[in-house]
PDB file of C-alpha atoms and ligand atoms in Angstrom:
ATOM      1  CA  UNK O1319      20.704  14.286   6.891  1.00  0.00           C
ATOM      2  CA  UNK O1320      17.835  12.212   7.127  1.00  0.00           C
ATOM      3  CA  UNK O1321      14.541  12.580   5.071  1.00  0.00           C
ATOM      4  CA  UNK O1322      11.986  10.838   7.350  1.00  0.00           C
ATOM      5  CA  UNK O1323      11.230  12.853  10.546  1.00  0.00           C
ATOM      6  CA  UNK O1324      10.594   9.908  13.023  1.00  0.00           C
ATOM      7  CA  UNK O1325       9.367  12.146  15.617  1.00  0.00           C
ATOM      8  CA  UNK O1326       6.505  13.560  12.998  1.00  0.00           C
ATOM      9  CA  UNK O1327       6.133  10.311  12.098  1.00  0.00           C
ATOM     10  CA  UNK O1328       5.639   9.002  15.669  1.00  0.00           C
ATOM     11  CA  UNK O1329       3.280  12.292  16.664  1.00  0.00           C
ATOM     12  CA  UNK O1330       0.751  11.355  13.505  1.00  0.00           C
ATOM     13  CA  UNK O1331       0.557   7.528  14.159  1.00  0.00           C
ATOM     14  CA  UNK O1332       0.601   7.315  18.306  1.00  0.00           C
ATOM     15  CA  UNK O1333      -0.754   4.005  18.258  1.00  0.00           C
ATOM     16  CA  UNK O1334       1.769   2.745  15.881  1.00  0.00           C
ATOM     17  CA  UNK O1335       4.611   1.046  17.368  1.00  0.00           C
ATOM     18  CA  UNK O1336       7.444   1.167  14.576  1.00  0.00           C
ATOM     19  CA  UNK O1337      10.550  -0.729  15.809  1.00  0.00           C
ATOM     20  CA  UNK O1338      14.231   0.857  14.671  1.00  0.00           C
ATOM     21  CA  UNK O1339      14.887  -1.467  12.331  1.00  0.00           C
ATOM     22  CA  UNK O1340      11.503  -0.490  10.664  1.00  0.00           C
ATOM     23  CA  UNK O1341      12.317   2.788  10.483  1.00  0.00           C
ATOM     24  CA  UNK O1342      15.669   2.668   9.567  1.00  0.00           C
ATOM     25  CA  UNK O1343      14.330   0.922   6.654  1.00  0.00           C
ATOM     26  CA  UNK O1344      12.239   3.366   5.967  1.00  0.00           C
ATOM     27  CA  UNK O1345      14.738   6.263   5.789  1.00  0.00           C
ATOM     28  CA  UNK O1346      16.764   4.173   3.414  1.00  0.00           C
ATOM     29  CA  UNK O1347      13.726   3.775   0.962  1.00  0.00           C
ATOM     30  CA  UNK O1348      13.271   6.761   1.430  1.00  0.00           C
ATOM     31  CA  UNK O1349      17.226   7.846   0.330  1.00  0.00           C
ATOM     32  CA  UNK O1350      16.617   5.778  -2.593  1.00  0.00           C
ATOM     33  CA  UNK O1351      13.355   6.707  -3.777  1.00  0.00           C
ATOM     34  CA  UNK O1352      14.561  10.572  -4.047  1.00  0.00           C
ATOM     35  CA  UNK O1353      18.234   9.790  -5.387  1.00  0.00           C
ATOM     36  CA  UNK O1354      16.343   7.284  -8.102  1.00  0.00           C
ATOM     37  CA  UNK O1355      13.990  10.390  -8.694  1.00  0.00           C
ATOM     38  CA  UNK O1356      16.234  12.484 -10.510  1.00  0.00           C
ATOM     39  CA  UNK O1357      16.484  10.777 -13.314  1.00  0.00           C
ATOM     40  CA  UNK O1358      13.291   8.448 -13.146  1.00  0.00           C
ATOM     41  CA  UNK O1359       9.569  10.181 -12.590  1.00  0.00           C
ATOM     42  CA  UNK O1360       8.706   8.091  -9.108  1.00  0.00           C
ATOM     43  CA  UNK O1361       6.793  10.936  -7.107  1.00  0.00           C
ATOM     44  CA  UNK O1362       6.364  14.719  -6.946  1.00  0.00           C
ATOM     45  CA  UNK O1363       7.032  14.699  -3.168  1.00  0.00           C
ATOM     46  CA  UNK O1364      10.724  15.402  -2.803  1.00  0.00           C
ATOM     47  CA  UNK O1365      10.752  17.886  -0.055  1.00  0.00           C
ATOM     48  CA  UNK O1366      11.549  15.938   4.016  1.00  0.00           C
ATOM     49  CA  UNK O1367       8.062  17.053   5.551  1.00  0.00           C
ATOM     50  CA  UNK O1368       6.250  15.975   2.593  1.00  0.00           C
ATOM     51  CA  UNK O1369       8.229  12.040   2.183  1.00  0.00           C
ATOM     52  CA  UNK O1370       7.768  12.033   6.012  1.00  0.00           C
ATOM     53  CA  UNK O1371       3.898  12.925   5.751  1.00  0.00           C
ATOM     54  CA  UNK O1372       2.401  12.209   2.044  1.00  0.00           C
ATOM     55  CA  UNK O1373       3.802   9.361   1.395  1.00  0.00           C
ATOM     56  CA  UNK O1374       4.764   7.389   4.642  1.00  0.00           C
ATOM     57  CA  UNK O1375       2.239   8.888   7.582  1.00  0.00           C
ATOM     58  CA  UNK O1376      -0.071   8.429   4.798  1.00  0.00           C
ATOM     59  CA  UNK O1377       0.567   5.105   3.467  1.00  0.00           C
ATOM     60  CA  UNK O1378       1.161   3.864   7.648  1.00  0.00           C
ATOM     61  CA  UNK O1379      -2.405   5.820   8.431  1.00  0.00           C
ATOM     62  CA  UNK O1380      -3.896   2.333   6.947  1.00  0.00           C
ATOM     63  CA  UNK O1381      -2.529   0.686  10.008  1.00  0.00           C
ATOM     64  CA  UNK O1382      -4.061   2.824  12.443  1.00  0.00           C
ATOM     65  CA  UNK O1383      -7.797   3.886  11.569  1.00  0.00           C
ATOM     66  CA  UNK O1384      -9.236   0.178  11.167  1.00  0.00           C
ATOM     67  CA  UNK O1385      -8.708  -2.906  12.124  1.00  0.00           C
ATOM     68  CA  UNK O1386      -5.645  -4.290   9.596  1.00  0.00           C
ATOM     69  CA  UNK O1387      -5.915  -8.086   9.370  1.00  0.00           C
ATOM     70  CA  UNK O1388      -3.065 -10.145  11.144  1.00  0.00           C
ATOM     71  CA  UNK O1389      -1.468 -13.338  10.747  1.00  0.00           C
ATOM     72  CA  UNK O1390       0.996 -14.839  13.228  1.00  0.00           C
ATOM     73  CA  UNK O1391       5.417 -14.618  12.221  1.00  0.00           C
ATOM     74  CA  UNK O1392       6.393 -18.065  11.663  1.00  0.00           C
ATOM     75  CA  UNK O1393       8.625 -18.718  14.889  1.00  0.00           C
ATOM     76  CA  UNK O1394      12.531 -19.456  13.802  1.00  0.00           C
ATOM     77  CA  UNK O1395      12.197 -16.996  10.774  1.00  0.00           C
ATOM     78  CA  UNK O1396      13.791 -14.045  10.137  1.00  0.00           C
ATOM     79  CA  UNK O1397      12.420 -10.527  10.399  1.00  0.00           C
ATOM     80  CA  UNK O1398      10.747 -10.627   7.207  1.00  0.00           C
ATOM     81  CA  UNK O1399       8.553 -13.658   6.230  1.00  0.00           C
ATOM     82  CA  UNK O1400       8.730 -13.491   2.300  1.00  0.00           C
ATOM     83  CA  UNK O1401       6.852 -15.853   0.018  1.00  0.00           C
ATOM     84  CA  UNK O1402       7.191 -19.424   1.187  1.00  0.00           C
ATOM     85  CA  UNK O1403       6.044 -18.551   4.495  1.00  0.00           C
ATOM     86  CA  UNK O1404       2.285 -20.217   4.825  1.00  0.00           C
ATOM     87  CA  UNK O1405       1.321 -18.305   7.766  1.00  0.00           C
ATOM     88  CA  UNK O1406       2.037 -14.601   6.393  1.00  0.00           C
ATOM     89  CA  UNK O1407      -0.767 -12.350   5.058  1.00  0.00           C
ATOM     90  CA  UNK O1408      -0.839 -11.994   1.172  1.00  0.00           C
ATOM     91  CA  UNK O1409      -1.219  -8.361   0.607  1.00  0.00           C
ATOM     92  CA  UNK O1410      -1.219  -7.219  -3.266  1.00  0.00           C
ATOM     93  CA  UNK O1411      -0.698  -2.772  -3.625  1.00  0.00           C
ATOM     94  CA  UNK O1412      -2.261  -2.383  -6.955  1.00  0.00           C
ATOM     95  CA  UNK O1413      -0.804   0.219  -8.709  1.00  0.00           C
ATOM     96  CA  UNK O1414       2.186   0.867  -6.689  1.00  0.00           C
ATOM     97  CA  UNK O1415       4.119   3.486  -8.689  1.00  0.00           C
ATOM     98  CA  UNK O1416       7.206   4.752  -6.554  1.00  0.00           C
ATOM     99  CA  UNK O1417       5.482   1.957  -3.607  1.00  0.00           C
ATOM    100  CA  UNK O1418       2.618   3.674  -1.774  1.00  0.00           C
ATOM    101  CA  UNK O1419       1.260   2.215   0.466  1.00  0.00           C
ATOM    102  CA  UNK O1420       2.872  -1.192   0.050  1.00  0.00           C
ATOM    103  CA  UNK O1421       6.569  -0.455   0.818  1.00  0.00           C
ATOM    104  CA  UNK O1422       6.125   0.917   4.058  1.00  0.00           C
ATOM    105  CA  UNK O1423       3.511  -0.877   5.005  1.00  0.00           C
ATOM    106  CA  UNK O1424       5.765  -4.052   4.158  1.00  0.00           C
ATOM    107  CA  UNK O1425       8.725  -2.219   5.708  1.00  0.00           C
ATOM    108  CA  UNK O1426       6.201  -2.048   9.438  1.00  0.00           C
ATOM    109  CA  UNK O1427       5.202  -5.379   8.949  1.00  0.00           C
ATOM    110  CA  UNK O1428       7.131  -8.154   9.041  1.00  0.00           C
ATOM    111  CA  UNK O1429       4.336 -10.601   8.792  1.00  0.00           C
ATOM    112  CA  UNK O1430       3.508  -9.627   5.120  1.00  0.00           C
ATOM    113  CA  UNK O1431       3.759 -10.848   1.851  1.00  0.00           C
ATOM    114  CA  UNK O1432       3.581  -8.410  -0.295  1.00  0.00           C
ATOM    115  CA  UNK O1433       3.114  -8.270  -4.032  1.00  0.00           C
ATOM    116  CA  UNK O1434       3.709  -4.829  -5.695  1.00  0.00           C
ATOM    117  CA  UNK O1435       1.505  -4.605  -9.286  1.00  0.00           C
ATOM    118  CA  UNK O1436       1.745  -1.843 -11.519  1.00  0.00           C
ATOM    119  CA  UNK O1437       1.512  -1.144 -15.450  1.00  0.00           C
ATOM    120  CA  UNK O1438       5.327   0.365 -16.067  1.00  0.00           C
ATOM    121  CA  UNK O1439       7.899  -2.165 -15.341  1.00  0.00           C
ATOM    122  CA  UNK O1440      10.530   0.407 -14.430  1.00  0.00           C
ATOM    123  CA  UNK O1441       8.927   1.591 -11.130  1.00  0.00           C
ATOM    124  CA  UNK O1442       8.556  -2.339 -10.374  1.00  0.00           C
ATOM    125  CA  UNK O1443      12.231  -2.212 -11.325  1.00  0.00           C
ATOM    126  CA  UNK O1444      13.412   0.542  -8.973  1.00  0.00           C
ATOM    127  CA  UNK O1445      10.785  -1.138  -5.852  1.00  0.00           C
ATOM    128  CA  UNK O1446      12.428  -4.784  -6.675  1.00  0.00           C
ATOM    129  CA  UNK O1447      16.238  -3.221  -6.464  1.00  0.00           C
ATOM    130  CA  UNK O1448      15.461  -1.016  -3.400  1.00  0.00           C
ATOM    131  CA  UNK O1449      14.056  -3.645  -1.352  1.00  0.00           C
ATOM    132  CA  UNK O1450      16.987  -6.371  -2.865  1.00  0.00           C
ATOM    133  CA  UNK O1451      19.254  -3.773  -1.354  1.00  0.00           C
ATOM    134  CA  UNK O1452      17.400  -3.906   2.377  1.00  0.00           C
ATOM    135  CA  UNK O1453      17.141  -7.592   1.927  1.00  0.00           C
ATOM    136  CA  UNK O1454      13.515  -7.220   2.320  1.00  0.00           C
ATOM    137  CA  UNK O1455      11.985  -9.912   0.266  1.00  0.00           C
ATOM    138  CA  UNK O1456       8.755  -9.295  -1.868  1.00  0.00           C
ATOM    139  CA  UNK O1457       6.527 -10.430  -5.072  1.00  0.00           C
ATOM    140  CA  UNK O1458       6.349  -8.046  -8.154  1.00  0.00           C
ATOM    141  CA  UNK O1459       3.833  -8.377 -10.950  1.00  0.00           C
ATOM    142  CA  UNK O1460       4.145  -6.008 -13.941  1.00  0.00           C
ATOM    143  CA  UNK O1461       0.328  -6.490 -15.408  1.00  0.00           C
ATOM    144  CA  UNK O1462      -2.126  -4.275 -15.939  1.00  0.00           C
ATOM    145  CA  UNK O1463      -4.927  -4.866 -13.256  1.00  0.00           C
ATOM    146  CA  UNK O1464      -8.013  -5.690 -15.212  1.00  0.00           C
ATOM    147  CA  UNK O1465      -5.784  -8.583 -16.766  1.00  0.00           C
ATOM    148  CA  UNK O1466      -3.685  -9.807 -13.666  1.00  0.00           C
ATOM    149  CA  UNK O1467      -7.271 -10.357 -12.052  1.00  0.00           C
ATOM    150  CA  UNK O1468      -9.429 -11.913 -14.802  1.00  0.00           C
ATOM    151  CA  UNK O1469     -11.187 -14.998 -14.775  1.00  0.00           C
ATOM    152  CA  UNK O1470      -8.298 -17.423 -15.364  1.00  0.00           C
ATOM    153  CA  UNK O1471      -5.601 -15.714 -13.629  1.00  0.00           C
ATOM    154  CA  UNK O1472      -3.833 -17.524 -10.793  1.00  0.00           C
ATOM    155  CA  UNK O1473      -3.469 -14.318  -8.712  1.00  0.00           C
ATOM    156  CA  UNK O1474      -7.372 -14.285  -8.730  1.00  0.00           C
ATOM    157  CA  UNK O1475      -8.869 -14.867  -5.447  1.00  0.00           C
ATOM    158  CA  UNK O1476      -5.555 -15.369  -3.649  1.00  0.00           C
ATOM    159  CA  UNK O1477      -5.074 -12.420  -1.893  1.00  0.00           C
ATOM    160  CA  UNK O1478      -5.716 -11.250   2.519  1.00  0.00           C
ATOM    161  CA  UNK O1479      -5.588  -7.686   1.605  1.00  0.00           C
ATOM    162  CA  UNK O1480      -5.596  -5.564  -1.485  1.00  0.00           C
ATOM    163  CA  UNK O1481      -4.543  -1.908  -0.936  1.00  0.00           C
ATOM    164  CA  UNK O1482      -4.462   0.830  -3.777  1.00  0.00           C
ATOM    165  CA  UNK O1483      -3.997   4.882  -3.641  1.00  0.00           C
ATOM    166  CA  UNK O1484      -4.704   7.103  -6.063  1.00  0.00           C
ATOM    167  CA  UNK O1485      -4.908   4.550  -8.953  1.00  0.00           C
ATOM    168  CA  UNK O1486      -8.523   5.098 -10.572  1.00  0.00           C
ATOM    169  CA  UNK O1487     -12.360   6.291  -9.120  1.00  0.00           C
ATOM    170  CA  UNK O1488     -13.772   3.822  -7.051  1.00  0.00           C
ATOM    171  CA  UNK O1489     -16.076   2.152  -8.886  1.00  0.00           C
ATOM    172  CA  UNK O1490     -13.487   1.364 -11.741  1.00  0.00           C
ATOM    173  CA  UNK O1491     -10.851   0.389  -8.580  1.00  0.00           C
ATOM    174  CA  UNK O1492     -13.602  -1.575  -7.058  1.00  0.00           C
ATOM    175  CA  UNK O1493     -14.176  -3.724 -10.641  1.00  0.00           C
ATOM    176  CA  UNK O1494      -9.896  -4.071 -10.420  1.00  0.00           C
ATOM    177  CA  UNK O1495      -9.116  -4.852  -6.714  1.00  0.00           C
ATOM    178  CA  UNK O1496     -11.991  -7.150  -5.496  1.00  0.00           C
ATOM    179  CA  UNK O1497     -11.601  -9.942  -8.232  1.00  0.00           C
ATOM    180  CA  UNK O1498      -7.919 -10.478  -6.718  1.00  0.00           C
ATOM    181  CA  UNK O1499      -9.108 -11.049  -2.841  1.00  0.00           C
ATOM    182  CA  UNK O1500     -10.151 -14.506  -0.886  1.00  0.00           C
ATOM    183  CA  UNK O1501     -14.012 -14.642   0.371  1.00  0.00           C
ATOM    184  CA  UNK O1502     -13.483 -12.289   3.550  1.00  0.00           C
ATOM    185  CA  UNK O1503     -10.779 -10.541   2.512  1.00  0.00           C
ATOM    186  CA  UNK O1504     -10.748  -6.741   2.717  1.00  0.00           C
ATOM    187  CA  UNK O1505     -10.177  -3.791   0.120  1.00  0.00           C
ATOM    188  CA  UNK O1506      -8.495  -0.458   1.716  1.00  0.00           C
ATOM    189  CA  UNK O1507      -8.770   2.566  -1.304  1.00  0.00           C
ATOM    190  CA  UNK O1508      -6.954   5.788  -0.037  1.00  0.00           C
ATOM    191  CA  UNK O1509      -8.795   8.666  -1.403  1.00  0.00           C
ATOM    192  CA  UNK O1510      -8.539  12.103  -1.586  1.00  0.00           C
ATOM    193  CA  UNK O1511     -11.718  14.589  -1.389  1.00  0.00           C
ATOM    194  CA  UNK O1512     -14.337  12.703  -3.772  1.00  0.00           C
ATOM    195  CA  UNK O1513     -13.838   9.660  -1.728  1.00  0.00           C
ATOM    196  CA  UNK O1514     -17.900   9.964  -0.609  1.00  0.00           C
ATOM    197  CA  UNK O1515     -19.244  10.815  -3.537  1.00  0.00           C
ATOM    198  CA  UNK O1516     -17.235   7.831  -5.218  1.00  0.00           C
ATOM    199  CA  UNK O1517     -18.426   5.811  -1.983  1.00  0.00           C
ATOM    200  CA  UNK O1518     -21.987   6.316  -3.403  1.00  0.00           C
ATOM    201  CA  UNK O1519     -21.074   5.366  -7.377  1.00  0.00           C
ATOM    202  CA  UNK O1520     -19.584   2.596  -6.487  1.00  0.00           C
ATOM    203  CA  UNK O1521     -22.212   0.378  -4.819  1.00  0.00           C
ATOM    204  CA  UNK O1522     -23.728  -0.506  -8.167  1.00  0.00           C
ATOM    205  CA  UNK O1523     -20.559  -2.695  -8.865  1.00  0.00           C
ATOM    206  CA  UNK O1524     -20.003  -3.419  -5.149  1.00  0.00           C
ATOM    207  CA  UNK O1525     -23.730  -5.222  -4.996  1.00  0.00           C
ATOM    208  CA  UNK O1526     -22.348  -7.004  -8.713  1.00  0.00           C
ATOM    209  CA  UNK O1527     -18.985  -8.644  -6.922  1.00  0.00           C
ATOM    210  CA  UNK O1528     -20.485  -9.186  -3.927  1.00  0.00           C
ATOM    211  CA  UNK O1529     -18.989  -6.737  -1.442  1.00  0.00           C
ATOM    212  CA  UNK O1530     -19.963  -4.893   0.705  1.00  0.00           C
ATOM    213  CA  UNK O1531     -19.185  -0.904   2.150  1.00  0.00           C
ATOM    214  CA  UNK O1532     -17.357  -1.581   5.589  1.00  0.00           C
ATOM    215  CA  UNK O1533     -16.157   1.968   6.819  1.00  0.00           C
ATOM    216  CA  UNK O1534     -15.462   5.408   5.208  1.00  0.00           C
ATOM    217  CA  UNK O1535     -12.807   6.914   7.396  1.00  0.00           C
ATOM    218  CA  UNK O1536     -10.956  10.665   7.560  1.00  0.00           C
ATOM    219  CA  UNK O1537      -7.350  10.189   7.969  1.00  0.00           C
ATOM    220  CA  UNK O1538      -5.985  12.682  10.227  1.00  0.00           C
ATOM    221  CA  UNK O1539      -3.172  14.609   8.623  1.00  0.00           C
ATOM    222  CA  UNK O1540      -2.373  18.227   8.847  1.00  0.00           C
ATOM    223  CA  UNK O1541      -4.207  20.516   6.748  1.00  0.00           C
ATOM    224  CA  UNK O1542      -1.503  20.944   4.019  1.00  0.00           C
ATOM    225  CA  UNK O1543      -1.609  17.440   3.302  1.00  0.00           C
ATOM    226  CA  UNK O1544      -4.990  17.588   2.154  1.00  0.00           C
ATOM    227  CA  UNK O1545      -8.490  15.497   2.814  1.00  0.00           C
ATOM    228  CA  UNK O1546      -7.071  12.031   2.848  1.00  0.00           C
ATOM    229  CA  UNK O1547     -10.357   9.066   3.379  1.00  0.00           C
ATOM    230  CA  UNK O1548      -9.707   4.944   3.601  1.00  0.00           C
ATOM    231  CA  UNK O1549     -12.468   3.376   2.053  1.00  0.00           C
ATOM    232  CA  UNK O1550     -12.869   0.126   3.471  1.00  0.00           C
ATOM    233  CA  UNK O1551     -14.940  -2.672   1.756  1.00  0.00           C
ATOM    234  CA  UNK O1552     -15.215  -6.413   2.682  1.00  0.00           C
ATOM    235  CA  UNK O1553     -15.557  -9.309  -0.260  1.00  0.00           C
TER     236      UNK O1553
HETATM  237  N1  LIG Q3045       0.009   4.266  -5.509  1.00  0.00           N
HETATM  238  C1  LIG Q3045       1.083   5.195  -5.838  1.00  0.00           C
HETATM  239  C2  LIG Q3045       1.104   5.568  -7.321  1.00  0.00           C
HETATM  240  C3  LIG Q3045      -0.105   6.296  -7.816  1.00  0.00           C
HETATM  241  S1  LIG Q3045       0.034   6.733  -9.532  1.00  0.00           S
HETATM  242  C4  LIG Q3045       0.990   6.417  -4.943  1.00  0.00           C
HETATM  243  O1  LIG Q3045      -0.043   6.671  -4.343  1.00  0.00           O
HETATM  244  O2  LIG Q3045       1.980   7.175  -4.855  1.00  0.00           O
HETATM  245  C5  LIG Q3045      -0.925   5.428 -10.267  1.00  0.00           C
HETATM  246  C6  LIG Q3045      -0.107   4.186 -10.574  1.00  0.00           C
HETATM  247  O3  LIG Q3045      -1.026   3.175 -10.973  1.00  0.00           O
HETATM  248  C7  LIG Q3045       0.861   4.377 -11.747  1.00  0.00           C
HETATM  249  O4  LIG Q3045       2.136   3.879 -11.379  1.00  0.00           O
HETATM  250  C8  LIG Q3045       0.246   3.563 -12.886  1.00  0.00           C
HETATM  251  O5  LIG Q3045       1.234   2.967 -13.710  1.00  0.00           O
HETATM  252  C9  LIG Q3045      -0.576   2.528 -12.133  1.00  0.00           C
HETATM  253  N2  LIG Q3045      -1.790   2.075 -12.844  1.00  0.00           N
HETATM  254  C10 LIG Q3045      -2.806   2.846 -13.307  1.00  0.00           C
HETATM  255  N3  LIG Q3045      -3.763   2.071 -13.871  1.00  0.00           N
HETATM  256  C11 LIG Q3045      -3.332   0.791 -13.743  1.00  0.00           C
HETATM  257  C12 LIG Q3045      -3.871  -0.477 -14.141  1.00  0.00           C
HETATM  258  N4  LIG Q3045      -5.044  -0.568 -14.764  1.00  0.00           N
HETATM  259  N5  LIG Q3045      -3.163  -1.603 -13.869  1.00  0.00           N
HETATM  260  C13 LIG Q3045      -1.972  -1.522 -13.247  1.00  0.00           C
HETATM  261  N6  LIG Q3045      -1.413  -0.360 -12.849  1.00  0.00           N
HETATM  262  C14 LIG Q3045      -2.077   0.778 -13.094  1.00  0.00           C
END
């Protein structure tokens, strides 16, 4: 039986056009995120509605609500671009735990790069086997943020995109994520209800990097998913 309901999925993102392989990839994350689960703590989503919605409508929402940067697929490659490829957007999920939002957004986006960074090595571990197994290439740093980003780090400054949910308030998030991107490049924080409040506390440190507030946006989810907000700031 399968975990991810495409047709939810579909029905939440209409403007999303997810090809089969993309999905199918998808489901088998998905098969071996829950299997790994049992004896490793990745999430506490494990029922079908809530993979389908929490974790991948969710984490895919990012695509949808604002404008997500694009870079061209190098012509004569295959599906997925993976490191060497100098056209493909460097995106870095910080704090990635079980792989929201990077894996699926990697998994709907061939022309990524994506580099997964968390604290615990063995939830890098499980992300770096599942995608080996999809032959879905990808970068993993095992780091904790405020070091991976500091002054004489060569992941500093590097990075298209930086995406992070549920990782740490926004002003702390802010002081982790925005030393990693490129001049231009854009911050997406996926936030639960204080996301305006934290909007607010977090300009201080937004004025100190240099960034600015883009766009607060309410992802639309059914109610039992909760008040999901992207928070959208520009280096
Ligand atoms: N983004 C995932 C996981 C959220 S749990 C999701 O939404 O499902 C938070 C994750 O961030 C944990 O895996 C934790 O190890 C990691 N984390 C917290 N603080 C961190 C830091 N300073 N540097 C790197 N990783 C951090």
């Amino acid at each position: 039986m399968s975990i991810i309901d495409t047709d939810l999925l579909r029905q939440i993102l209409p403007g999303l056009d997810l090809s089969e392989d993309s999905l199918d990839l998808m489901e088998r994350y998905a098969q071996r995120l829950l299997e790994t689960n049992e004896n490793m703590n990745l999430t506490a989503i494990t029922d079908p509605r809530g993979v389908t919605l929490k974790h991948f409508a969710d984490s895919l929402s990012l695509l949808c609500v604002h404008e997500f940067p694009q870079r061209g697929v190098m012509p004569g490659k295959g599906a997925y671009s993976g490191e060497g490829t100098p056209c493909s957007l460097k995106v870095l999920d910080l704090g990635t735990g079980g792989g929201f939002p990077g894996v699926p957004l990697l998994l709907a986006r061939p022309d990524v790069c994506m580099t997964f960074l968390d604290s615990t090595r063995k939830k890098l571990r499980f992300i770096a086997s599942a995608l080996e197994e999809l032959n879905v290439p990808a970068r993993f740093l095992h780091a904790r943020a405020e070091d991976a980003g500091n002054l004489n780090s060569p992941e500093r400054g590097k990075y298209d995109v930086v995406t992070a949910r549920a990782v740490a308030a926004l002003p702390v998030l802010c002081g982790y994520a925005l030393p990693f991107l490129r001049k231009d490049g854009v911050f997406f924080a996926m936030k639960g209800l204080a996301a305006r409040e934290e909007t607010v506390a977090a300009q201080p440190i937004l004025c100190e990097l240099g960034a600015r507030l883009v766009d607060c946006i309410r992802v639309a989810l059914p109610e039992d998913c909760g008040e999901r907000w992207i928070v959208v700031v520009r280096r």
